[in-house]
Coordinates of N, CA, C and O in Angstrom, one line a residue:
M693 N 10.4 26.3 -2.6 CA 9.3 26.5 -1.5 C 8.8 25.2 -0.6 O 8.6 24.1 -1.4
E694 N 8.9 25.5 0.7 CA 8.4 24.7 1.4 C 7.0 24.7 1.8 O 6.5 25.6 2.4
I695 N 6.3 23.4 1.5 CA 5.1 23.4 2.0 C 4.9 22.6 3.1 O 5.2 21.5 3.0
R696 N 4.2 23.0 4.2 CA 3.8 22.4 5.2 C 2.1 22.2 5.2 O 1.6 23.0 5.3
I697 N 1.9 21.0 5.9 CA 0.4 20.6 5.8 C 0.0 20.3 7.3 O 1.0 20.0 8.2
A698 N -1.0 20.2 7.7 CA -1.6 20.1 9.1 C -1.9 18.7 9.5 O -2.0 18.2 8.4
I699 N -1.7 18.3 10.8 CA -1.7 17.1 11.2 C -2.8 16.3 10.9 O -3.1 15.1 10.3
G700 N -4.0 17.0 10.5 CA -5.3 16.3 10.0 C -5.0 16.0 8.6 O -5.6 14.5 8.4
K701 N -4.5 16.4 7.9 CA -4.2 16.0 6.5 C -3.2 15.0 6.5 O -3.5 14.0 5.5
V702 N -2.5 15.1 7.2 CA -1.6 14.0 7.2 C -1.9 12.7 7.7 O -2.0 11.7 7.3
A703 N -2.8 12.7 8.6 CA -3.4 11.4 9.4 C -4.6 11.0 8.2 O -4.7 9.7 8.1
K704 N -5.0 11.7 7.6 CA -6.0 11.3 6.7 C -5.5 10.6 5.5 O -6.0 9.6 4.9
Y705 N -4.3 11.2 5.1 CA -3.5 10.6 3.9 C -3.2 9.1 4.3 O -3.4 8.1 3.5
F706 N -2.6 8.8 5.8 CA -2.3 7.5 6.0 C -3.2 6.7 6.3 O -3.1 5.5 6.9
G707 N -4.5 7.5 6.7 CA -5.6 6.4 7.2 C -5.7 6.0 8.6 O -5.9 5.0 9.1
V708 N -4.9 7.0 9.3 CA -4.8 7.0 11.1 C -5.5 8.2 11.6 O -5.6 9.2 11.1
S709 N -5.3 7.7 12.9 CA -5.8 9.1 13.6 C -4.5 10.0 13.8 O -3.3 9.8 13.7
T710 N -5.2 11.2 14.2 CA -4.1 12.2 14.4 C -3.3 11.8 15.8 O -2.2 12.3 15.8
Q711 N -3.6 11.2 16.5 CA -2.9 10.7 17.7 C -1.8 9.7 17.2 O -0.5 9.9 17.7
T712 N -2.0 8.9 16.4 CA -1.3 8.1 15.7 C 0.1 8.7 15.1 O 1.5 8.5 15.2
I713 N -0.3 9.8 14.5 CA 0.6 10.8 13.7 C 1.5 11.3 14.8 O 2.8 11.5 14.8
R714 N 0.8 11.8 15.8 CA 1.7 12.4 17.0 C 2.8 11.0 17.8 O 3.8 11.8 17.7
N715 N 2.2 10.2 17.8 CA 3.0 8.9 18.3 C 4.2 8.8 17.2 O 5.5 8.7 17.9
W716 N 3.7 8.6 16.2 CA 5.2 8.3 15.2 C 6.0 9.7 15.3 O 7.3 9.3 14.8
T717 N 5.5 10.8 15.4 CA 6.6 12.1 15.5 C 7.5 11.7 16.7 O 8.8 11.7 16.9
Q718 N 7.0 11.1 18.0 CA 8.0 11.1 19.2 C 8.7 10.2 18.8 O 9.7 10.2 19.4
Q719 N 8.2 8.9 18.1 CA 9.1 7.8 17.7 C 10.3 8.1 16.7 O 11.1 7.8 16.4
G720 N 10.1 9.7 16.1 CA 11.3 10.0 15.2 C 11.1 9.8 13.7 O 11.7 10.1 13.1
K721 N 9.6 9.4 13.3 CA 9.4 8.7 12.0 C 9.3 10.0 11.3 O 9.3 10.2 9.9
F722 N 8.8 11.3 12.1 CA 8.0 12.3 11.0 C 8.9 13.6 11.7 O 9.1 13.5 13.4
K723 N 9.0 14.6 11.3 CA 9.6 15.9 11.9 C 8.3 17.0 12.1 O 8.1 16.9 11.0
E724 N 8.2 17.6 13.1 CA 7.0 18.2 13.1 C 7.7 20.0 13.4 O 8.8 20.1 13.7
Y725 N 6.8 20.9 12.9 CA 7.1 22.2 13.0 C 5.8 22.8 13.6 O 4.6 22.5 13.3
R726 N 6.1 23.7 14.4 CA 5.0 24.4 14.9 C 4.8 25.9 14.5 O 5.8 26.7 14.4
T727 N 3.7 26.1 14.2 CA 3.3 27.5 13.9 C 3.2 28.7 15.2 O 3.5 28.1 16.1
L728 N 3.2 30.0 15.0 CA 3.2 30.7 16.2 C 2.2 30.4 16.9 O 2.1 30.7 18.4
G729 N 1.1 29.9 16.7 CA -0.1 29.4 17.5 C 0.1 28.2 18.3 O -0.8 27.9 18.9
G730 N 0.8 27.6 17.8 CA 1.6 26.3 18.7 C 0.8 24.9 17.8 O 0.7 23.9 18.2
H731 N 0.2 25.1 16.6 CA -0.1 24.0 15.8 C 1.0 23.5 15.0 O 1.8 23.9 14.5
R732 N 0.7 22.0 15.1 CA 1.7 20.9 14.4 C 1.5 21.2 12.5 O 0.4 21.1 12.2
R733 N 2.6 21.1 12.1 CA 2.6 21.3 10.7 C 4.0 20.2 10.1 O 4.8 20.1 10.8
Y734 N 3.8 19.7 9.0 CA 4.4 18.6 8.6 C 4.9 19.0 7.3 O 4.2 19.3 6.4
N735 N 6.3 18.9 6.9 CA 6.6 19.2 5.4 C 6.7 18.1 4.8 O 6.7 17.2 4.8
I736 N 6.1 18.3 3.6 CA 5.6 17.6 2.5 C 6.4 16.6 1.8 O 6.5 15.4 1.8
K737 N 7.8 17.6 1.6 CA 8.9 16.8 1.1 C 9.6 15.6 2.1 O 10.0 14.8 1.6
E738 N 9.4 16.1 3.5 CA 10.2 15.1 4.5 C 8.9 14.0 4.5 O 9.5 12.7 4.8
L739 N 7.6 13.9 4.5 CA 6.9 12.9 4.8 C 6.9 12.0 3.3 O 6.8 11.0 3.6
F740 N 7.0 12.6 2.1 CA 7.2 11.8 0.9 C 8.4 12.1 0.2 O 8.2 12.8 -0.9
P741 N 9.3 11.7 0.5 CA 10.7 12.1 0.1 C 10.8 11.6 -1.5 O 10.4 10.6 -2.0
E742 N 11.1 12.4 -2.4 CA 11.1 12.2 -3.8 C 12.5 11.8 -4.1 O 13.6 12.4 -4.2
N743 N 12.6 10.2 -4.0 CA 13.9 9.7 -4.4 C 14.1 9.0 -5.7 O 14.9 8.4 -5.9
G744 N 13.0 9.7 -6.7 CA 13.3 9.2 -8.1 C 12.7 7.8 -8.3 O 12.5 7.3 -9.2
E745 N 12.4 7.0 -7.3 CA 12.0 5.6 -7.6 C 10.4 5.7 -7.7 O 9.6 6.3 -7.1
E746 N 10.1 4.8 -8.8 CA 8.6 4.8 -9.2 C 7.8 4.0 -8.3 O 8.6 3.1 -7.4
K747 N 6.8 4.4 -7.7 CA 5.9 3.7 -6.9 C 5.5 2.4 -7.4 O 5.2 2.1 -8.4
K748 N 5.2 1.2 -6.5 CA 4.9 0.3 -6.8 C 3.6 -0.1 -6.3 O 3.2 0.3 -5.3
T749 N 2.8 -0.5 -7.6 CA 1.4 -1.4 -7.1 C 1.2 -2.3 -6.8 O 1.6 -3.3 -7.6
I750 N 0.6 -3.0 -5.7 CA 0.6 -4.5 -5.4 C -0.9 -5.0 -5.5 O -1.6 -4.3 -5.0
L751 N -1.0 -5.9 -6.3 CA -2.4 -6.4 -6.6 C -2.5 -7.6 -5.9 O -1.9 -8.5 -5.8
Y752 N -3.7 -7.5 -4.9 CA -3.7 -8.6 -4.2 C -5.4 -9.3 -4.4 O -6.4 -8.5 -4.4
S753 N -5.5 -10.5 -4.9 CA -6.8 -11.1 -5.1 C -6.6 -12.7 -4.2 O -5.9 -13.1 -4.1
R754 N -8.0 -13.0 -3.9 CA -7.9 -14.0 -2.8 C -9.5 -14.6 -2.9 O -10.4 -13.8 -3.1
V755 N -9.6 -16.0 -3.0 CA -11.0 -16.4 -2.9 C -10.7 -17.4 -1.9 O -9.8 -18.0 -1.3
S756 N -12.3 -18.0 -1.4 CA -12.3 -18.8 -0.2 C -11.6 -20.4 -0.6 O -11.6 -21.0 0.5
G757 N -12.1 -20.8 -1.6 CA -12.0 -22.3 -1.8 C -11.1 -22.5 -3.1 O -11.3 -21.6 -4.2
H758 N -11.0 -23.7 -3.5 CA -10.2 -24.2 -4.4 C -11.1 -24.3 -5.5 O -10.7 -24.2 -6.9
D759 N -12.2 -24.6 -5.5 CA -13.6 -24.5 -6.4 C -13.8 -23.1 -7.4 O -14.4 -22.9 -8.0
Q760 N -13.1 -22.1 -6.7 CA -13.1 -20.8 -7.1 C -12.0 -20.2 -8.1 O -11.6 -19.0 -8.1
K761 N -11.3 -21.4 -8.7 CA -9.9 -20.9 -9.1 C -10.1 -19.8 -10.3 O -9.4 -19.1 -10.8
E762 N -11.2 -20.2 -11.1 CA -11.3 -19.3 -11.9 C -11.9 -18.2 -11.5 O -11.6 -17.1 -12.4
D763 N -12.6 -17.9 -10.5 CA -13.0 -16.5 -10.1 C -11.6 -15.8 -9.7 O -11.7 -14.5 -9.8
L764 N -10.6 -16.4 -9.2 CA -9.2 -15.8 -8.7 C -8.6 -15.2 -10.0 O -8.2 -14.2 -10.0
K765 N -8.6 -16.3 -10.8 CA -8.3 -15.7 -12.1 C -8.7 -14.4 -12.8 O -8.2 -13.7 -13.2
R766 N -10.2 -14.4 -12.6 CA -11.0 -13.3 -13.3 C -10.6 -12.3 -12.1 O -10.4 -10.8 -12.8
Q767 N -10.6 -12.2 -11.0 CA -10.2 -10.9 -9.9 C -8.8 -10.7 -10.3 O -8.5 -9.2 -10.6
A768 N -7.9 -11.4 -10.7 CA -6.4 -10.9 -11.0 C -6.4 -9.9 -12.3 O -6.0 -8.9 -12.7
E769 N -7.3 -10.5 -13.5 CA -7.4 -10.1 -14.5 C -7.7 -8.5 -14.7 O -7.2 -7.7 -15.2
E770 N -9.1 -8.7 -13.8 CA -9.7 -7.2 -13.5 C -8.6 -6.1 -12.8 O -8.7 -5.3 -13.3
L771 N -8.0 -6.7 -11.8 CA -6.9 -5.8 -11.2 C -6.0 -5.1 -12.4 O -5.9 -4.2 -12.4
E772 N -5.6 -6.3 -13.2 CA -4.5 -5.6 -13.9 C -5.0 -4.7 -15.2 O -4.5 -4.1 -15.6
Q773 N -6.2 -5.2 -15.5 CA -6.8 -4.0 -16.5 C -7.0 -2.9 -15.9 O -6.9 -1.9 -16.7
Y774 N -7.4 -2.6 -14.7 CA -7.5 -1.4 -13.9 C -6.3 -0.6 -14.1 O -6.0 0.4 -14.1
C775 N -5.3 -1.2 -13.7 CA -3.9 -0.7 -13.4 C -3.4 -0.1 -14.9 O -2.6 1.0 -15.1
K776 N -3.5 -1.1 -15.9 CA -3.3 -0.7 -17.4 C -3.9 0.6 -17.8 O -3.6 1.6 -18.5
A777 N -5.4 0.7 -17.3 CA -5.9 1.8 -17.6 C -5.7 3.1 -17.0 O -5.4 4.1 -17.6
K778 N -5.1 2.8 -15.7 CA -4.3 4.0 -15.1 C -3.2 4.3 -15.4 O -2.2 5.1 -14.7
N779 N -2.4 3.4 -16.4 CA -0.9 3.7 -16.6 C 0.2 3.2 -15.5 O 0.9 3.8 -15.5
Y780 N -0.3 2.3 -14.7 CA 0.6 2.0 -13.9 C 1.9 0.8 -14.3 O 1.2 0.2 -15.1
K781 N 3.0 1.2 -13.9 CA 4.1 0.7 -14.4 C 4.6 -0.6 -13.9 O 4.6 -1.7 -14.2
K782 N 4.8 -0.3 -12.3 CA 5.7 -1.0 -11.6 C 4.5 -2.2 -11.0 O 3.9 -1.3 -9.8
I783 N 4.1 -3.0 -11.3 CA 3.2 -4.1 -10.5 C 3.5 -5.4 -10.1 O 4.5 -6.1 -10.8
E784 N 3.2 -5.8 -8.7 CA 3.4 -7.2 -8.4 C 2.1 -7.5 -7.9 O 1.3 -7.0 -7.3
R785 N 1.9 -8.9 -8.2 CA 0.9 -9.7 -7.9 C 0.8 -10.5 -6.9 O 1.9 -11.2 -6.9
I786 N -0.4 -10.6 -5.9 CA -0.2 -11.3 -4.8 C -1.7 -12.4 -5.1 O -2.5 -11.5 -4.8
S787 N -1.6 -13.4 -5.1 CA -2.8 -14.2 -5.3 C -2.7 -15.2 -4.2 O -1.5 -16.1 -4.1
E788 N -3.7 -15.8 -3.8 CA -4.1 -16.7 -2.9 C -5.3 -17.5 -2.6 O -6.4 -16.5 -2.8
I789 N -5.7 -18.7 -2.0 CA -6.7 -19.3 -1.7 C -6.5 -19.6 -0.5 O -6.0 -20.1 0.2
G790 N -7.8 -19.0 0.1 CA -7.9 -19.3 1.5 C -9.1 -18.6 2.1 O -9.8 -17.7 1.7
S791 N -9.8 -19.3 3.0 CA -10.8 -19.2 3.8 C -11.0 -17.9 4.9 O -9.9 -17.3 4.9
G792 N -12.1 -17.0 4.9 CA -12.1 -15.8 5.6 C -12.1 -16.2 7.0 O -11.5 -15.1 7.9
L793 N -12.3 -17.5 7.3 CA -12.3 -17.8 8.8 C -10.8 -18.3 8.9 O -10.4 -18.4 10.5
N794 N -10.0 -18.5 8.1 CA -8.5 -19.2 8.1 C -7.7 -17.8 8.4 O -7.3 -17.4 7.3
Y795 N -6.8 -17.6 9.7 CA -6.2 -16.2 9.4 C -5.0 -16.5 9.2 O -4.4 -15.3 8.5
P796 N -4.1 -17.6 8.9 CA -2.6 -17.8 8.4 C -2.6 -17.7 6.9 O -2.5 -18.5 6.5
K797 N -2.8 -16.6 6.5 CA -2.7 -16.2 4.8 C -1.4 -15.6 4.8 O -1.1 -14.5 5.2
K798 N -0.6 -16.5 3.8 CA 0.7 -16.3 3.8 C 0.6 -14.8 2.8 O 1.5 -13.8 2.9
G799 N -0.3 -14.9 1.6 CA -0.1 -13.7 0.9 C -0.9 -12.4 1.2 O -0.1 -11.4 1.3
L800 N -1.5 -12.7 2.6 CA -2.2 -11.2 2.9 C -0.8 -10.6 4.0 O -0.7 -9.6 4.0
R801 N 0.0 -11.7 4.5 CA 0.8 -11.2 5.3 C 1.9 -10.4 4.7 O 2.9 -9.8 5.3
R802 N 2.4 -11.2 3.5 CA 3.3 -10.6 2.6 C 2.9 -9.2 2.3 O 3.6 -8.5 2.1
L803 N 1.6 -8.8 1.9 CA 1.0 -7.7 1.5 C 1.5 -6.8 2.3 O 1.9 -5.7 2.4
L804 N 0.9 -7.0 3.7 CA 1.0 -6.3 4.9 C 2.7 -5.7 5.2 O 2.7 -4.6 5.6
E805 N 3.6 -7.0 5.0 CA 4.4 -6.5 5.3 C 5.3 -5.5 4.3 O 6.0 -5.0 4.5
K806 N 5.0 -5.6 2.9 CA 5.4 -4.7 2.2 C 4.9 -3.4 2.3 O 5.3 -2.3 2.0
I807 N 3.7 -3.1 2.8 CA 3.0 -1.9 3.0 C 3.8 -1.2 4.1 O 3.8 -0.3 4.5
M808 N 4.1 -2.1 5.1 CA 4.8 -1.4 6.5 C 6.0 -1.0 6.3 O 6.5 0.0 6.7

């Protein structure tokens, strides 16, 4: 059975506006279907293809200074404990030290690239 959902639910899941979903549809990232009333619907299996690959969880921890290395270690441990409690299997860790005012953060950039 084919399940189709409204554009608002798709936008909420991805954390973007409905206009962004429309733009992505025009770019060919998603295929839309129209109801008899002209409303957009999206097939769940096309949005989230089941390719048998287990989802990866990326843990990102950061502190602003070298004097906070122990805090960084504690952050990373807490994130790992959470993942173990939720039974997440495939985990990747990214940790870095960098000020909030300093924009060239390699770890954050790597995290964003993996998300995109």
